[in-house]
mmCIF file of C-alpha atoms in Angstrom:
data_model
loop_
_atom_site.group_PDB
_atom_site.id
_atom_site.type_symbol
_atom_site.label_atom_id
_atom_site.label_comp_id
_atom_site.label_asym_id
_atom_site.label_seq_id
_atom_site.Cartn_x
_atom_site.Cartn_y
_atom_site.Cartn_z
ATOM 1 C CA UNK A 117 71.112 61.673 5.872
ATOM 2 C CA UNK A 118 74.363 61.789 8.102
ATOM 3 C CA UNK A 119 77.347 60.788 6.004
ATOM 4 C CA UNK A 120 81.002 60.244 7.637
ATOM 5 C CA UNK A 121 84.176 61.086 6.495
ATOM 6 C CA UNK A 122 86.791 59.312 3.973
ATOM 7 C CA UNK A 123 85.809 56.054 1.706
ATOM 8 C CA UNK A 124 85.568 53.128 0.959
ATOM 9 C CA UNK A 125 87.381 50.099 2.979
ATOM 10 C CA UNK A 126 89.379 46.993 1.361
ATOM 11 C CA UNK A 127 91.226 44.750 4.179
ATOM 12 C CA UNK A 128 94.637 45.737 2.816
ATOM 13 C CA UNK A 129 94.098 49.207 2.920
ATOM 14 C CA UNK A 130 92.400 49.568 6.420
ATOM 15 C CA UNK A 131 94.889 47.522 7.871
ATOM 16 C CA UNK A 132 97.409 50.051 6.791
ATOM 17 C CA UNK A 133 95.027 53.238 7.747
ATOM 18 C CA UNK A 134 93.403 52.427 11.143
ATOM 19 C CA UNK A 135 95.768 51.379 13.030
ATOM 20 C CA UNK A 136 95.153 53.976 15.679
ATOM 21 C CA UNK A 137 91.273 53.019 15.698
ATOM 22 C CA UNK A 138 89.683 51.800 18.943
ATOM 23 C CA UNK A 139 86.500 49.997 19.161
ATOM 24 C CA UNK A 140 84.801 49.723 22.255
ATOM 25 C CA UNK A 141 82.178 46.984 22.069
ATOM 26 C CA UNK A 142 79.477 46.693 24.427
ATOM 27 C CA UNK A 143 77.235 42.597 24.239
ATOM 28 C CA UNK A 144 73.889 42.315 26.076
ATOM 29 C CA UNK A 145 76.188 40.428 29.027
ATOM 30 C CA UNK A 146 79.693 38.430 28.769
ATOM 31 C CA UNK A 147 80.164 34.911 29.618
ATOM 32 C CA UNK A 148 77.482 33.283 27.683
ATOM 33 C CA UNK A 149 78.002 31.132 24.600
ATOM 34 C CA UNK A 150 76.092 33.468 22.055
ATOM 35 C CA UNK A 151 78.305 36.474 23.288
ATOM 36 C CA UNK A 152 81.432 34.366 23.211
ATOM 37 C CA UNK A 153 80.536 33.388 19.960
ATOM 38 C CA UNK A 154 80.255 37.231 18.206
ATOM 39 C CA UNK A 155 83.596 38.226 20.368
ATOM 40 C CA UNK A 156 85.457 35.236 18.285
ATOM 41 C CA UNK A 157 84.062 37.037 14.968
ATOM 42 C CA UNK A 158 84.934 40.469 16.392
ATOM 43 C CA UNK A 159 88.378 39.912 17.088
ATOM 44 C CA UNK A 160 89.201 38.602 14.066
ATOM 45 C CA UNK A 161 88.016 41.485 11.786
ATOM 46 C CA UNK A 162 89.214 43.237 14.252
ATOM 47 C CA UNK A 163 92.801 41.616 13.707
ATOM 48 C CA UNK A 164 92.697 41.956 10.128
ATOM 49 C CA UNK A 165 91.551 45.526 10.236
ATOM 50 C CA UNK A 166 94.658 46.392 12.473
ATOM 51 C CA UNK A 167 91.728 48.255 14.843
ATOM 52 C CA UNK A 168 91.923 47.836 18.576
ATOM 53 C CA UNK A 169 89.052 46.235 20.182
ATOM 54 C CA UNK A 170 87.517 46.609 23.512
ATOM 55 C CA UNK A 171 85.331 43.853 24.132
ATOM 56 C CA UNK A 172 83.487 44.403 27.515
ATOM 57 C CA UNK A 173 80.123 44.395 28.833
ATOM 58 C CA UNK A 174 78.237 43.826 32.062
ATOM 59 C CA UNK A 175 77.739 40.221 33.916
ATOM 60 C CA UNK A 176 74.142 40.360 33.825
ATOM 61 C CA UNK A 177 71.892 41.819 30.750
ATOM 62 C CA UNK A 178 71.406 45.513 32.444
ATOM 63 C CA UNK A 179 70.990 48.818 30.536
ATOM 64 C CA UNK A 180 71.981 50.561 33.656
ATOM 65 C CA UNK A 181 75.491 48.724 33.793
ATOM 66 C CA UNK A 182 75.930 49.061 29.776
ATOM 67 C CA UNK A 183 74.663 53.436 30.261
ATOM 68 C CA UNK A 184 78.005 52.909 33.205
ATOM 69 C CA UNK A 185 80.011 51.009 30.077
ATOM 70 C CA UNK A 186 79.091 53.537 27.717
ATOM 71 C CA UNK A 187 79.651 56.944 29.923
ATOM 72 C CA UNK A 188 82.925 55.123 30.648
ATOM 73 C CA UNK A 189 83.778 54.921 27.083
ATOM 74 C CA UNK A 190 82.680 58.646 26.311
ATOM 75 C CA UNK A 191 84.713 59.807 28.641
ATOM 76 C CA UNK A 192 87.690 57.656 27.598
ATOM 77 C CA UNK A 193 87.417 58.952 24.020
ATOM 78 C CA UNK A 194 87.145 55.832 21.830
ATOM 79 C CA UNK A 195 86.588 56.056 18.131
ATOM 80 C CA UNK A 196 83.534 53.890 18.208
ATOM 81 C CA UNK A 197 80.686 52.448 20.837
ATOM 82 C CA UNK A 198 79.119 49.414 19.325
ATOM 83 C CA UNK A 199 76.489 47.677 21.858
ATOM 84 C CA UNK A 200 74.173 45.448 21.754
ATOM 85 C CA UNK A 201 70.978 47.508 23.713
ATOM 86 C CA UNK A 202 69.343 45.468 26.380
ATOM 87 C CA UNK A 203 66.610 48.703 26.374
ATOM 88 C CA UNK A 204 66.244 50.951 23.403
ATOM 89 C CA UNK A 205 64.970 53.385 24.692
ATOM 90 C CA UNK A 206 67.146 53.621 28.403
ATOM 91 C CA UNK A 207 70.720 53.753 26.308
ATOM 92 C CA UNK A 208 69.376 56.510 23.754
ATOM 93 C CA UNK A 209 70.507 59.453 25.958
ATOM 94 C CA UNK A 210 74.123 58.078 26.162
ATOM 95 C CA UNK A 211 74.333 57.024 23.021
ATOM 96 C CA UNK A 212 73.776 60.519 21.518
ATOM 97 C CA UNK A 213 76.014 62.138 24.010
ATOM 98 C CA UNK A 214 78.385 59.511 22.683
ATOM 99 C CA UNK A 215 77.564 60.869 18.951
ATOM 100 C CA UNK A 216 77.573 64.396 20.410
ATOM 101 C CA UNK A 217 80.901 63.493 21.355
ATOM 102 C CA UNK A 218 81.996 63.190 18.474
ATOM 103 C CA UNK A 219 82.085 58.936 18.499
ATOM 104 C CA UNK A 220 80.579 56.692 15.988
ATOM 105 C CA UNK A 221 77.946 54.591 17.568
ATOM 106 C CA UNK A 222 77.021 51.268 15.678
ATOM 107 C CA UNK A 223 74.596 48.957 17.410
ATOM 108 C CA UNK A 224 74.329 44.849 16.635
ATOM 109 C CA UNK A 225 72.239 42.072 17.826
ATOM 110 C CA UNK A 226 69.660 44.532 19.794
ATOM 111 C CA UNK A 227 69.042 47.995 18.175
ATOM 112 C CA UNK A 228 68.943 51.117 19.959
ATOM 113 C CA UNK A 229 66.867 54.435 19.839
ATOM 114 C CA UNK A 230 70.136 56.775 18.995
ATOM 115 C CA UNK A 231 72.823 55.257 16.290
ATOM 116 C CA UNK A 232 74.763 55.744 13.599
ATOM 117 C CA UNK A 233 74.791 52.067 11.806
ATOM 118 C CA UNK A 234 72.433 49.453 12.903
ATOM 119 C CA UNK A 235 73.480 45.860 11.899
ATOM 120 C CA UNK A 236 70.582 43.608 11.960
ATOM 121 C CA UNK A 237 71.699 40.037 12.225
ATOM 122 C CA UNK A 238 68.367 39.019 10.302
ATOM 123 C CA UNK A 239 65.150 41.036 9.731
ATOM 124 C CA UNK A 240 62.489 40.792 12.729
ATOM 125 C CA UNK A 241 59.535 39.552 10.551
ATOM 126 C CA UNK A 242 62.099 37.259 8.933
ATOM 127 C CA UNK A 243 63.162 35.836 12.448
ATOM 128 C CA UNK A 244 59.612 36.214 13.638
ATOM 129 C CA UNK A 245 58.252 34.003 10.725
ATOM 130 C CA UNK A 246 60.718 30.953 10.910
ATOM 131 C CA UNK A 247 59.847 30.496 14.542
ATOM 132 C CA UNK A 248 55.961 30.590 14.161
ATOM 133 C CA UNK A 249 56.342 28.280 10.645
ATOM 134 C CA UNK A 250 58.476 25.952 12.704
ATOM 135 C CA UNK A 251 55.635 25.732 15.473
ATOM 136 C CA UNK A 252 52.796 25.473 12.919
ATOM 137 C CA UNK A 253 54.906 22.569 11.180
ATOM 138 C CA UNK A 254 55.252 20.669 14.866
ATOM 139 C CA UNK A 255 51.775 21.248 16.246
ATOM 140 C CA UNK A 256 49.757 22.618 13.286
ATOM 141 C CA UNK A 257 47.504 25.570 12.752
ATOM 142 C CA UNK A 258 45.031 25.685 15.328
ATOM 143 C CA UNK A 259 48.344 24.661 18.347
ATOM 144 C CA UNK A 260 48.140 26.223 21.492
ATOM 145 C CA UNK A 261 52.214 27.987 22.525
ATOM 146 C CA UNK A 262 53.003 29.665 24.785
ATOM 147 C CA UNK A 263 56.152 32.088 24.781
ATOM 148 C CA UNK A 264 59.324 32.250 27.198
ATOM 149 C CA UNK A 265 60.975 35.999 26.731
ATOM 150 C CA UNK A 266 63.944 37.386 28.120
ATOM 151 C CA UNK A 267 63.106 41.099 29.407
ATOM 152 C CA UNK A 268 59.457 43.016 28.110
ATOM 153 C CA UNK A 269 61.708 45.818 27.581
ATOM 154 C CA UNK A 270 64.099 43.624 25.106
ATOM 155 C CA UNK A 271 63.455 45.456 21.504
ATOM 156 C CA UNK A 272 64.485 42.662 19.586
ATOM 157 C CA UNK A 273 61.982 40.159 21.511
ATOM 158 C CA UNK A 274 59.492 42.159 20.969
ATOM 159 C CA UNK A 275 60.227 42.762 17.469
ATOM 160 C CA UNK A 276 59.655 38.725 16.817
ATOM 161 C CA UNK A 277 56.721 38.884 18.679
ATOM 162 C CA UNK A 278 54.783 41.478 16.492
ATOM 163 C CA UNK A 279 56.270 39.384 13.727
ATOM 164 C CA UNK A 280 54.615 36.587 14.721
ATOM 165 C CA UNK A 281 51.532 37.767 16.175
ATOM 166 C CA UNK A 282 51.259 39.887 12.759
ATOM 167 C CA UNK A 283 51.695 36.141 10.653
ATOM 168 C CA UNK A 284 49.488 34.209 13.305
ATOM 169 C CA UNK A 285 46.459 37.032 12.501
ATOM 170 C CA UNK A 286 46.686 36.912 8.452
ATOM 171 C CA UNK A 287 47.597 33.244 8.234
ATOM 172 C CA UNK A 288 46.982 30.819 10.888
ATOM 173 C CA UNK A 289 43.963 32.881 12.926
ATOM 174 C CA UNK A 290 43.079 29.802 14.986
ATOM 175 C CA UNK A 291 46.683 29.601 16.390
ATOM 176 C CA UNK A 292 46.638 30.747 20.413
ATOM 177 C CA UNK A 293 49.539 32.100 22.015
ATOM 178 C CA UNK A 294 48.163 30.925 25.549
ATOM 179 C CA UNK A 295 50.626 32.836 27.991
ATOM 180 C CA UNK A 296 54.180 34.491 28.153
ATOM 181 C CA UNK A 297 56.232 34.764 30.893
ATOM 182 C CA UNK A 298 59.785 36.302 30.910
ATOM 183 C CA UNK A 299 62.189 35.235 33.184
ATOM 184 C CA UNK A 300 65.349 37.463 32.060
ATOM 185 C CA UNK A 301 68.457 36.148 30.877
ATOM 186 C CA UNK A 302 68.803 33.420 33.216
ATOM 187 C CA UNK A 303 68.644 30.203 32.227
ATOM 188 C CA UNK A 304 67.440 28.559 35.311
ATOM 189 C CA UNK A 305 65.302 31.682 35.487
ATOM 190 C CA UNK A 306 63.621 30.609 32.266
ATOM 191 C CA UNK A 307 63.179 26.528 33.357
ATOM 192 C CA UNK A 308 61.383 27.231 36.128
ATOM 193 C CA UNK A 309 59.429 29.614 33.900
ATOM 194 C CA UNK A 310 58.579 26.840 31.520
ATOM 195 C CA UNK A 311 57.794 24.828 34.344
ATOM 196 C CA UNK A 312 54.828 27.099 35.588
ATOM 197 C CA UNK A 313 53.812 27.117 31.958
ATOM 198 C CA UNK A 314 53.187 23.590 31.564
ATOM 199 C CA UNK A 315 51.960 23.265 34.794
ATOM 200 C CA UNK A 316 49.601 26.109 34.394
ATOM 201 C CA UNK A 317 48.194 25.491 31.375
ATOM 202 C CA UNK A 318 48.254 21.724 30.527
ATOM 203 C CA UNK A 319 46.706 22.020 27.027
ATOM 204 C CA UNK A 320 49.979 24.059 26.065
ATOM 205 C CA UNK A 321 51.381 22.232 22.977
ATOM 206 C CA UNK A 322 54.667 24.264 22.219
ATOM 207 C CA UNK A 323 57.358 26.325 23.483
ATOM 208 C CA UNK A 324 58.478 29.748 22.164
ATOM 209 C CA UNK A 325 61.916 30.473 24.096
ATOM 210 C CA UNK A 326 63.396 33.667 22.640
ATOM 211 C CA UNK A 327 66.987 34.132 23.989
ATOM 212 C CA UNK A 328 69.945 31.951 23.782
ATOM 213 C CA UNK A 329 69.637 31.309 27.482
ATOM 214 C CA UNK A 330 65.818 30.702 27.779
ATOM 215 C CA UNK A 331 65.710 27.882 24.770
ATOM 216 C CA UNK A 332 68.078 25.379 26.663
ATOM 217 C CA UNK A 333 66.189 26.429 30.192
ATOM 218 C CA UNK A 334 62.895 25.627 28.317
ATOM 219 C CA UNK A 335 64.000 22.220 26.715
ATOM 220 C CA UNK A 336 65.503 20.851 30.034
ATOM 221 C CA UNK A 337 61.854 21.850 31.748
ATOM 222 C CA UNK A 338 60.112 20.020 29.170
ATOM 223 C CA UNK A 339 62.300 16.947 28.581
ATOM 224 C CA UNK A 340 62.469 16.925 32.673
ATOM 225 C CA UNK A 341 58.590 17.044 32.695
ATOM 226 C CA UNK A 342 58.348 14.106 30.104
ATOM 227 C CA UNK A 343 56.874 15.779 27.595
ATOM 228 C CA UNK A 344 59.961 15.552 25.089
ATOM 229 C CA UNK A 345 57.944 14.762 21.312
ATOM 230 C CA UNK A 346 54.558 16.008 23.443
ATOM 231 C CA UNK A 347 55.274 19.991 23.881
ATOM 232 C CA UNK A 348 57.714 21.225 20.657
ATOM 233 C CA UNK A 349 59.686 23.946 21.985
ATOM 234 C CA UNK A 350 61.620 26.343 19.310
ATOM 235 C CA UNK A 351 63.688 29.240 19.501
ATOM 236 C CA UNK A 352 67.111 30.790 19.417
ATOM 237 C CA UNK A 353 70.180 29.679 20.950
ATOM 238 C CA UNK A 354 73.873 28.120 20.220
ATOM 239 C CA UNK A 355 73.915 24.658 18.406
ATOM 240 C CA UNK A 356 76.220 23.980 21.310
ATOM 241 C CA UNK A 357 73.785 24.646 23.511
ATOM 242 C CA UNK A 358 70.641 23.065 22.177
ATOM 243 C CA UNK A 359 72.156 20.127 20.541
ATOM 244 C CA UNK A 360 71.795 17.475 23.346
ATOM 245 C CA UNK A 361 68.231 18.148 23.038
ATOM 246 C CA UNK A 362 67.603 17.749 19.446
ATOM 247 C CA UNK A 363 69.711 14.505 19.948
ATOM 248 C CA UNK A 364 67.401 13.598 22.597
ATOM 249 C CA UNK A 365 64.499 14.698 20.601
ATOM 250 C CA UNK A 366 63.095 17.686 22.641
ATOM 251 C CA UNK A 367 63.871 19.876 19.792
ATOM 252 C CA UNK A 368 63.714 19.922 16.072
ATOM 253 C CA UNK A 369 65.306 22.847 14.992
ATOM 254 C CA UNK A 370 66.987 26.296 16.167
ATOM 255 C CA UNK A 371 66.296 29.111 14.550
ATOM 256 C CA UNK A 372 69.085 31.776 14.444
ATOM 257 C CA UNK A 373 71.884 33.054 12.366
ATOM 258 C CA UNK A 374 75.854 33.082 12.833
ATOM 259 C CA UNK A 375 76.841 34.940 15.826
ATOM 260 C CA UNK A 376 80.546 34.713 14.865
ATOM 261 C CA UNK A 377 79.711 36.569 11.656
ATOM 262 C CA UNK A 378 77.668 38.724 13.374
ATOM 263 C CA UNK A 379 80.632 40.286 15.390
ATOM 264 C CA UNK A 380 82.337 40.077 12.386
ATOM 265 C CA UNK A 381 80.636 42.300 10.164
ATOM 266 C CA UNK A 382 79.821 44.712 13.575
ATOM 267 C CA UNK A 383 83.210 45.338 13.314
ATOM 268 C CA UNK A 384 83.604 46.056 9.468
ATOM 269 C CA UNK A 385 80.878 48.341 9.758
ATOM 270 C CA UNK A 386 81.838 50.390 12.519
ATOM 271 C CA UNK A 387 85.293 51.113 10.991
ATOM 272 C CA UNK A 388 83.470 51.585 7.876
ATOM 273 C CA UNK A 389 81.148 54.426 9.737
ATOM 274 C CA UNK A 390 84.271 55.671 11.687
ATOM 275 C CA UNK A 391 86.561 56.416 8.602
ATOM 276 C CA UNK A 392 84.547 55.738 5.537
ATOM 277 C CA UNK A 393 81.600 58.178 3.650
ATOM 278 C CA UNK A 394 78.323 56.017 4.432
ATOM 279 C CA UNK A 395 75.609 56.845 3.049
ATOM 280 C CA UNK A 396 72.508 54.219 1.887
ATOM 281 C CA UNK A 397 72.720 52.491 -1.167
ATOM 282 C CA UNK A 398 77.067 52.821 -0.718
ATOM 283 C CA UNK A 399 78.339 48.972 -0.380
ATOM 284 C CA UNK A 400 80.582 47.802 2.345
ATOM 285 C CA UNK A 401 83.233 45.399 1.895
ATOM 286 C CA UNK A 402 83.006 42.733 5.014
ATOM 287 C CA UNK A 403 86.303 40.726 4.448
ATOM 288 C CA UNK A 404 85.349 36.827 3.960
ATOM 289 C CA UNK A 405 81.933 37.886 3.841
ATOM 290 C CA UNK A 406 81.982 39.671 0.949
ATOM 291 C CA UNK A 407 80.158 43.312 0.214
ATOM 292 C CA UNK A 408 77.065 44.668 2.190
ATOM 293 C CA UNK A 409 74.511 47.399 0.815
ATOM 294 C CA UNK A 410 73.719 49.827 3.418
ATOM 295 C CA UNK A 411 70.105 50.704 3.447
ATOM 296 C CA UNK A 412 68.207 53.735 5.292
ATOM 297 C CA UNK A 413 65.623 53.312 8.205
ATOM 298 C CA UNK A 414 63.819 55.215 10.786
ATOM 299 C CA UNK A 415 66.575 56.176 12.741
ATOM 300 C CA UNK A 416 69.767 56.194 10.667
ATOM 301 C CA UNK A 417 71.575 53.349 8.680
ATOM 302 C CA UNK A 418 70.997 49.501 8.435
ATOM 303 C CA UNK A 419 73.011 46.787 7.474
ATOM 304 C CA UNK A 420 71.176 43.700 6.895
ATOM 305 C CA UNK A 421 73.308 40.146 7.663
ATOM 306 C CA UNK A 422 70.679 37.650 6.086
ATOM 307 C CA UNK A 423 68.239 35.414 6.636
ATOM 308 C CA UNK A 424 67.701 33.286 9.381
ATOM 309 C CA UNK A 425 69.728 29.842 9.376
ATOM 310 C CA UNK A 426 68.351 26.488 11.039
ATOM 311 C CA UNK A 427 70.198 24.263 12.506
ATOM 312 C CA UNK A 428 68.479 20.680 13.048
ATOM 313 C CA UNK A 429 69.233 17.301 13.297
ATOM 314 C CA UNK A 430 70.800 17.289 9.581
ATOM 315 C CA UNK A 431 73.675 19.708 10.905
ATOM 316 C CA UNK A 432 73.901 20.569 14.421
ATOM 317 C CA UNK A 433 76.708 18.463 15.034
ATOM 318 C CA UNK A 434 78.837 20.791 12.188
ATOM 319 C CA UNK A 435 78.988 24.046 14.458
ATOM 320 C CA UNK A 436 80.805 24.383 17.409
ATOM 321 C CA UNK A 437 79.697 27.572 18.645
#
């Protein structure tokens, strides 16, 4: 297993020792609440790391403008590339010229084929399971869903897919997933998705939307339609963005974890793989979120943030994010 250089961090001590560390960090696409949100968290470990941060990525979720980002990056000679892969596979090659380089290269949120440090926000058959328990609470075993995606190529997507499909075939067998349709990252993209779903297929009883962009897109199409309390629709987004519709009763709950703390603990790890010895099993101090065991996979390293968080009636109105 690849190890790095140096040791362990504490907040005082990086402050003091990587000052001249520069972090270029790549989201799926900018300007989006969910990507706004782990930008907030990055800059401030980023502040009390005394690391500089470059927080840039491309307008619309495209591996071929984040391979431009990270080529950019390579040849600017930054300490670290930490992205968030809209295709696994399509970054790899730049990625390990990036490591050939000589540059640490963390990805967050989605993972990519080539990588130093991986940091998971919340396992996929973790994620995978809370949506499909959700559903099977709302429309019971034997419901009919159907599934709004972003991109077919999108690795963490798919990941909660096979989670699901994986929990639907050992546990709830007479559960359909009746069609899937992905729009992209584009919310209006993703309503008029919805739209053909439930016109299309009539019996449909739920909603899968799996992007931060495609849950709000699906709930408008669904309270629009009238079927708010008729079609349950779950999936992962911002409490900002989904919480008029679990006001209005279109949804019960959204299923993700904290963004904020997300690009917080991107950042602690990739000046952790930059300067410190990482191996698995070492721990990783993470600032105000305490330590972090780093754990081996089939590519490299993994971080683990934690299990998935609901927000719902009951506490929606606490996060403004």
């Amino acid at each position: 297993m690849k190890r790095f250089l140096a040791a362990l961090l504490t907040v005082g001590g990086v402050a003091l020792a990587q000052e001249e560390i520069t972090i270029a960090m790549i989201p799926k696409l900018v300007g989006i609440d969910y990507f706004n949100a782990t930008q907030q968290g990055a800059q401030e470990a980023a502040q009390e790391l005394g690391v500089r941060l470059i927080y840039q990525g491309p307008t619309e979720a495209r591996a071929d403008r984040q391979v431009e980002l990270i080529e950019n990056f390579i040849t600017a000679q930054v300490d670290v590339i930490s992205v968030a892969a809209n295709d696994p596979e399509a970054l790899a090659p730049a990625l390990q010229r990036a490591m050939d380089a000589g540059i640490t290269v963390i990805t967050w949120d989605a993972d990519a084929n080539a990588r130093d440090i991986f940091v998971n926000q919340a396992t996929a058959q973790g994620i995978g399971e809370a949506l499909l328990e959700s559903m099977v609470d709302q429309i019971g075993p034997d419901g009919q869903a159907a599934i709004i995606t972003s991109d077919l190529t999108a690795p963490n997507q798919n990941a909660w897919i096979a989670a699901m499909e994986a929990k639907i075939a050992s546990d709830y067998p007479e559960f359909r997933i009746i069609d899937t349709r992905a729009p992209g990252e584009d919310q209006q993209r993703a309503f008029q998705a919805t739209q053909d779903v439930l016109n299309a297929n009539p019996e449909v009883e739920g909603i899968f939307a799996l992007s931060s962009v495609a849950f709000p897109g699906a709930a408008d199409a669904v309270a629009q339609a009238g079927r708010s309390g008729e079609v349950a629709v779950v999936g992962l987004s911002t409490p900002t963005q989904m919480r008029p519709f679990v006001e209005n009763g279109t949804v019960r709950d959204v299923i993700l974890w904290n963004p904020i703390d997300l690009g917080y603990l991107s950042v602690y790890a990739a000046v952790a793989a930059a300067t410190g010895e990482v191996a698995a099993g070492d721990t990783i101090d993470a600032g105000r979120l305490g330590s972090y065991t780093v754990t081996e996979d089939d590519i490299s390293l993994q971080i683990l943030l934690g299990d998935p968080f609901i927000f719902d009636a009951s506490n929606i109105a606490d996060f403004n994010f």
